Structures are given as C-alpha cells and as structure tokens.
Short mmCIF file of N, CA and C in Angstrom, two decimals:
data_model
loop_
_atom_site.label_atom_id
_atom_site.label_comp_id
_atom_site.label_asym_id
_atom_site.label_seq_id
_atom_site.Cartn_x
_atom_site.Cartn_y
_atom_site.Cartn_z
N GLU A 5 0.92 -9.06 -16.52
CA GLU A 5 -0.07 -9.82 -15.79
C GLU A 5 -1.11 -8.88 -15.21
N GLY A 6 -2.27 -9.36 -15.03
CA GLY A 6 -3.32 -8.53 -14.48
C GLY A 6 -4.04 -7.77 -15.58
N GLU A 7 -4.90 -6.87 -15.15
CA GLU A 7 -5.69 -6.08 -16.08
C GLU A 7 -5.15 -4.68 -16.16
N GLY A 8 -5.63 -3.93 -17.13
CA GLY A 8 -5.25 -2.54 -17.26
C GLY A 8 -4.09 -2.33 -18.21
N PHE A 9 -3.52 -1.16 -18.11
CA PHE A 9 -2.44 -0.79 -19.02
C PHE A 9 -1.51 0.18 -18.30
N VAL A 10 -0.37 0.40 -18.89
CA VAL A 10 0.55 1.42 -18.40
C VAL A 10 0.93 2.33 -19.56
N VAL A 11 1.26 3.55 -19.24
CA VAL A 11 1.72 4.52 -20.23
C VAL A 11 3.24 4.50 -20.20
N GLY A 12 3.86 4.54 -21.36
CA GLY A 12 5.32 4.51 -21.38
C GLY A 12 5.87 5.02 -22.68
N GLU A 13 7.15 4.80 -22.86
CA GLU A 13 7.85 5.19 -24.07
C GLU A 13 8.40 3.94 -24.74
N LEU A 14 8.42 3.95 -26.06
CA LEU A 14 9.02 2.85 -26.81
C LEU A 14 10.38 3.31 -27.32
N LEU A 15 11.36 2.49 -27.09
CA LEU A 15 12.72 2.77 -27.57
C LEU A 15 13.19 1.60 -28.41
N ARG A 16 13.85 1.88 -29.51
CA ARG A 16 14.41 0.82 -30.33
C ARG A 16 15.85 0.61 -29.88
N ILE A 17 16.16 -0.60 -29.50
CA ILE A 17 17.52 -0.92 -29.03
C ILE A 17 18.31 -1.47 -30.20
N THR A 18 19.35 -0.74 -30.57
CA THR A 18 20.20 -1.18 -31.67
C THR A 18 21.65 -1.39 -31.22
N GLU A 19 22.00 -0.86 -30.08
CA GLU A 19 23.37 -0.96 -29.59
C GLU A 19 23.63 -2.36 -29.01
N PRO A 20 24.64 -3.05 -29.52
CA PRO A 20 24.96 -4.37 -28.96
C PRO A 20 25.27 -4.27 -27.46
N GLY A 21 24.72 -5.18 -26.69
CA GLY A 21 24.99 -5.21 -25.25
C GLY A 21 24.10 -4.31 -24.42
N LEU A 22 23.28 -3.47 -25.05
CA LEU A 22 22.45 -2.55 -24.27
C LEU A 22 21.39 -3.28 -23.46
N LEU A 23 20.80 -4.32 -24.02
CA LEU A 23 19.77 -5.05 -23.27
C LEU A 23 20.37 -5.68 -22.01
N ALA A 24 21.57 -6.20 -22.09
CA ALA A 24 22.24 -6.76 -20.90
C ALA A 24 22.51 -5.66 -19.88
N ARG A 25 22.87 -4.47 -20.33
CA ARG A 25 23.09 -3.35 -19.39
C ARG A 25 21.78 -2.92 -18.75
N LEU A 26 20.70 -2.91 -19.52
CA LEU A 26 19.39 -2.59 -18.95
C LEU A 26 18.97 -3.64 -17.92
N ASP A 27 19.26 -4.91 -18.21
CA ASP A 27 18.95 -5.97 -17.24
C ASP A 27 19.65 -5.68 -15.91
N ARG A 28 20.92 -5.34 -15.97
CA ARG A 28 21.66 -5.06 -14.73
C ARG A 28 21.04 -3.85 -14.01
N TYR A 29 20.72 -2.81 -14.75
CA TYR A 29 20.12 -1.61 -14.16
C TYR A 29 18.79 -1.94 -13.48
N GLU A 30 17.98 -2.79 -14.10
CA GLU A 30 16.66 -3.14 -13.56
C GLU A 30 16.72 -4.26 -12.53
N GLY A 31 17.90 -4.80 -12.28
CA GLY A 31 17.99 -5.91 -11.33
C GLY A 31 17.38 -7.18 -11.88
N SER A 32 17.53 -7.38 -13.18
CA SER A 32 16.93 -8.52 -13.86
C SER A 32 18.01 -9.50 -14.30
N ASP A 33 17.84 -10.77 -13.91
CA ASP A 33 18.74 -11.82 -14.34
C ASP A 33 17.90 -12.85 -15.09
N PRO A 34 17.90 -12.81 -16.44
CA PRO A 34 17.07 -13.74 -17.21
C PRO A 34 17.33 -15.21 -16.87
N GLY A 35 18.52 -15.54 -16.41
CA GLY A 35 18.84 -16.91 -16.03
C GLY A 35 18.33 -17.29 -14.65
N ARG A 36 17.97 -16.27 -13.84
CA ARG A 36 17.47 -16.52 -12.49
C ARG A 36 16.31 -15.56 -12.18
N PRO A 37 15.18 -15.72 -12.87
CA PRO A 37 14.07 -14.79 -12.66
C PRO A 37 13.57 -14.77 -11.21
N GLU A 38 13.71 -15.89 -10.50
CA GLU A 38 13.24 -15.94 -9.11
C GLU A 38 14.07 -15.05 -8.20
N ALA A 39 15.28 -14.70 -8.62
CA ALA A 39 16.15 -13.84 -7.81
C ALA A 39 16.14 -12.40 -8.31
N SER A 40 15.35 -12.10 -9.32
CA SER A 40 15.34 -10.78 -9.95
C SER A 40 14.35 -9.84 -9.29
N LEU A 41 14.68 -8.56 -9.29
CA LEU A 41 13.75 -7.53 -8.81
C LEU A 41 12.71 -7.25 -9.88
N PHE A 42 13.15 -7.19 -11.13
CA PHE A 42 12.26 -7.03 -12.28
C PHE A 42 12.57 -8.13 -13.28
N VAL A 43 11.56 -8.56 -14.03
CA VAL A 43 11.75 -9.56 -15.08
C VAL A 43 11.26 -8.98 -16.40
N ARG A 44 11.90 -9.42 -17.47
CA ARG A 44 11.48 -8.99 -18.81
C ARG A 44 10.25 -9.76 -19.23
N ARG A 45 9.32 -9.05 -19.84
CA ARG A 45 8.11 -9.68 -20.38
C ARG A 45 7.92 -9.16 -21.80
N GLU A 46 7.49 -10.04 -22.69
CA GLU A 46 7.13 -9.61 -24.04
C GLU A 46 5.65 -9.30 -24.05
N VAL A 47 5.33 -8.10 -24.51
CA VAL A 47 3.94 -7.64 -24.57
C VAL A 47 3.72 -6.95 -25.91
N VAL A 48 2.49 -6.57 -26.16
CA VAL A 48 2.15 -5.79 -27.35
C VAL A 48 1.79 -4.39 -26.89
N ALA A 49 2.48 -3.41 -27.46
CA ALA A 49 2.19 -2.00 -27.14
C ALA A 49 1.21 -1.45 -28.16
N ARG A 50 0.28 -0.63 -27.68
CA ARG A 50 -0.67 0.02 -28.58
C ARG A 50 -0.34 1.51 -28.63
N LEU A 51 -0.02 1.99 -29.80
CA LEU A 51 0.32 3.40 -29.99
C LEU A 51 -0.94 4.24 -30.06
N PRO A 52 -0.82 5.58 -29.86
CA PRO A 52 -2.02 6.43 -29.90
C PRO A 52 -2.82 6.32 -31.20
N ASP A 53 -2.15 6.00 -32.32
CA ASP A 53 -2.88 5.86 -33.59
C ASP A 53 -3.49 4.47 -33.77
N GLY A 54 -3.35 3.60 -32.76
CA GLY A 54 -3.93 2.26 -32.82
C GLY A 54 -2.97 1.18 -33.29
N GLU A 55 -1.83 1.59 -33.85
CA GLU A 55 -0.84 0.59 -34.29
C GLU A 55 -0.36 -0.21 -33.08
N GLN A 56 -0.12 -1.50 -33.29
CA GLN A 56 0.37 -2.36 -32.22
C GLN A 56 1.74 -2.89 -32.59
N LEU A 57 2.65 -2.86 -31.60
CA LEU A 57 4.02 -3.31 -31.81
C LEU A 57 4.44 -4.24 -30.69
N PRO A 58 5.16 -5.32 -31.03
CA PRO A 58 5.70 -6.16 -29.96
C PRO A 58 6.82 -5.40 -29.25
N CYS A 59 6.92 -5.58 -27.95
CA CYS A 59 7.97 -4.90 -27.20
C CYS A 59 8.28 -5.68 -25.93
N ILE A 60 9.32 -5.24 -25.26
CA ILE A 60 9.74 -5.83 -23.99
C ILE A 60 9.51 -4.81 -22.89
N VAL A 61 8.96 -5.26 -21.77
CA VAL A 61 8.80 -4.40 -20.60
C VAL A 61 9.48 -5.08 -19.42
N TYR A 62 9.82 -4.31 -18.41
CA TYR A 62 10.32 -4.86 -17.16
C TYR A 62 9.17 -4.81 -16.16
N ALA A 63 8.80 -5.97 -15.65
CA ALA A 63 7.70 -6.08 -14.68
C ALA A 63 8.27 -6.39 -13.31
N TYR A 64 7.70 -5.76 -12.30
CA TYR A 64 8.13 -5.99 -10.91
C TYR A 64 7.89 -7.46 -10.58
N ALA A 65 8.90 -8.11 -10.05
CA ALA A 65 8.85 -9.56 -9.84
C ALA A 65 8.53 -9.97 -8.41
N ARG A 66 8.19 -9.02 -7.59
CA ARG A 66 7.90 -9.33 -6.19
C ARG A 66 6.43 -9.05 -5.88
N ASP A 67 6.01 -9.43 -4.70
CA ASP A 67 4.65 -9.14 -4.26
C ASP A 67 4.55 -7.64 -3.98
N PRO A 68 3.65 -6.93 -4.63
CA PRO A 68 3.55 -5.50 -4.39
C PRO A 68 2.92 -5.15 -3.05
N GLY A 69 2.46 -6.16 -2.32
CA GLY A 69 1.85 -5.88 -1.01
C GLY A 69 0.66 -4.96 -1.14
N ASN A 70 0.63 -3.93 -0.34
CA ASN A 70 -0.47 -2.98 -0.34
C ASN A 70 -0.18 -1.73 -1.16
N ALA A 71 0.82 -1.79 -2.02
CA ALA A 71 1.16 -0.63 -2.84
C ALA A 71 -0.05 -0.23 -3.69
N PRO A 72 -0.33 1.06 -3.76
CA PRO A 72 -1.50 1.48 -4.54
C PRO A 72 -1.24 1.34 -6.04
N GLU A 73 -2.31 1.14 -6.78
CA GLU A 73 -2.23 1.10 -8.23
C GLU A 73 -1.97 2.52 -8.72
N VAL A 74 -1.18 2.66 -9.77
CA VAL A 74 -0.90 3.98 -10.34
C VAL A 74 -2.13 4.41 -11.13
N PRO A 75 -2.79 5.49 -10.71
CA PRO A 75 -4.02 5.93 -11.40
C PRO A 75 -3.75 6.23 -12.87
N GLY A 76 -4.58 5.67 -13.73
CA GLY A 76 -4.45 5.92 -15.16
C GLY A 76 -3.27 5.22 -15.81
N GLY A 77 -2.49 4.46 -15.02
CA GLY A 77 -1.36 3.74 -15.57
C GLY A 77 -0.17 4.59 -15.95
N ASP A 78 -0.17 5.89 -15.55
CA ASP A 78 0.91 6.80 -15.94
C ASP A 78 1.72 7.20 -14.72
N TRP A 79 2.88 6.57 -14.57
CA TRP A 79 3.76 6.80 -13.42
C TRP A 79 4.14 8.27 -13.30
N ASN A 80 4.31 8.96 -14.42
CA ASN A 80 4.73 10.36 -14.40
C ASN A 80 3.67 11.30 -13.88
N LEU A 81 2.43 10.88 -13.83
CA LEU A 81 1.35 11.75 -13.35
C LEU A 81 1.01 11.54 -11.88
N ARG A 82 1.70 10.61 -11.24
CA ARG A 82 1.40 10.38 -9.82
C ARG A 82 1.87 11.59 -9.03
N GLY A 83 1.23 11.87 -7.93
CA GLY A 83 1.52 13.06 -7.14
C GLY A 83 2.95 13.14 -6.65
N ALA A 84 3.58 12.02 -6.32
CA ALA A 84 4.93 12.05 -5.76
C ALA A 84 5.97 12.48 -6.78
N CYS A 85 5.63 12.46 -8.05
CA CYS A 85 6.60 12.78 -9.09
C CYS A 85 6.72 14.29 -9.28
N ARG A 86 5.70 15.02 -8.94
CA ARG A 86 5.70 16.46 -9.14
C ARG A 86 6.56 17.14 -8.08
N PRO A 87 7.40 18.06 -8.51
CA PRO A 87 8.22 18.76 -7.52
C PRO A 87 7.35 19.58 -6.58
N GLY A 88 7.67 19.53 -5.34
CA GLY A 88 6.95 20.31 -4.35
C GLY A 88 7.77 21.49 -3.90
N PRO A 89 7.26 22.23 -2.93
CA PRO A 89 8.03 23.37 -2.43
C PRO A 89 9.30 22.90 -1.74
N PRO A 90 10.31 23.75 -1.70
CA PRO A 90 11.55 23.36 -1.01
C PRO A 90 11.29 23.07 0.46
N ARG A 91 11.98 22.08 0.98
CA ARG A 91 11.83 21.75 2.40
C ARG A 91 12.70 22.66 3.24
N PRO A 92 12.20 23.10 4.39
CA PRO A 92 13.03 23.95 5.26
C PRO A 92 14.20 23.13 5.82
N ARG A 93 15.31 23.76 6.02
CA ARG A 93 16.50 23.06 6.55
C ARG A 93 16.71 23.38 7.99
#
C-alpha cells in the first residue's frame, strides 16, 4: 500500500511448512489479519534487470504513527543498522 518501493531479497520457498513458520515468526495469522503484527501481501517484484516476478511480502499491519520513512526503501542502509563504536560500561 502507498507509494514507493522497498529493497529486499527474493527467496524461493520449497520446504513444506516453511510459510507457516514464517507466519509465526512475523506475527502473522492469515485467519485473523486484524490481530496480526504483519500481514502477507502478494506483490510484483522488479529485479535489477527489469524482470518482474510475483512474490509475497510481509507488511506492517498497524498504524506506523510518526515513524520515519526508510530513505531509499533500503532497511539495511538506515543509520541504526550500521555498527557503532562500543558503548562504555
């Protein structure tokens, strides 16, 4: 939902039961989306070469409030992800 894009990885799920395990990990209950932290959405992914593939993403199911948008859509490039200097004890 909304505009823009996110950067991510595509994984092919072939192991039986793995999607149900991912649902539990993400706090997603397909039978009760209103009670879920994340919900599964079907979207189309665009690869760097322009190829498009259908895929499933987990989208945050709550109001993000005043949370800032991730610049460039790449969670791994946000400042909080980079290791900083050790904290004094």
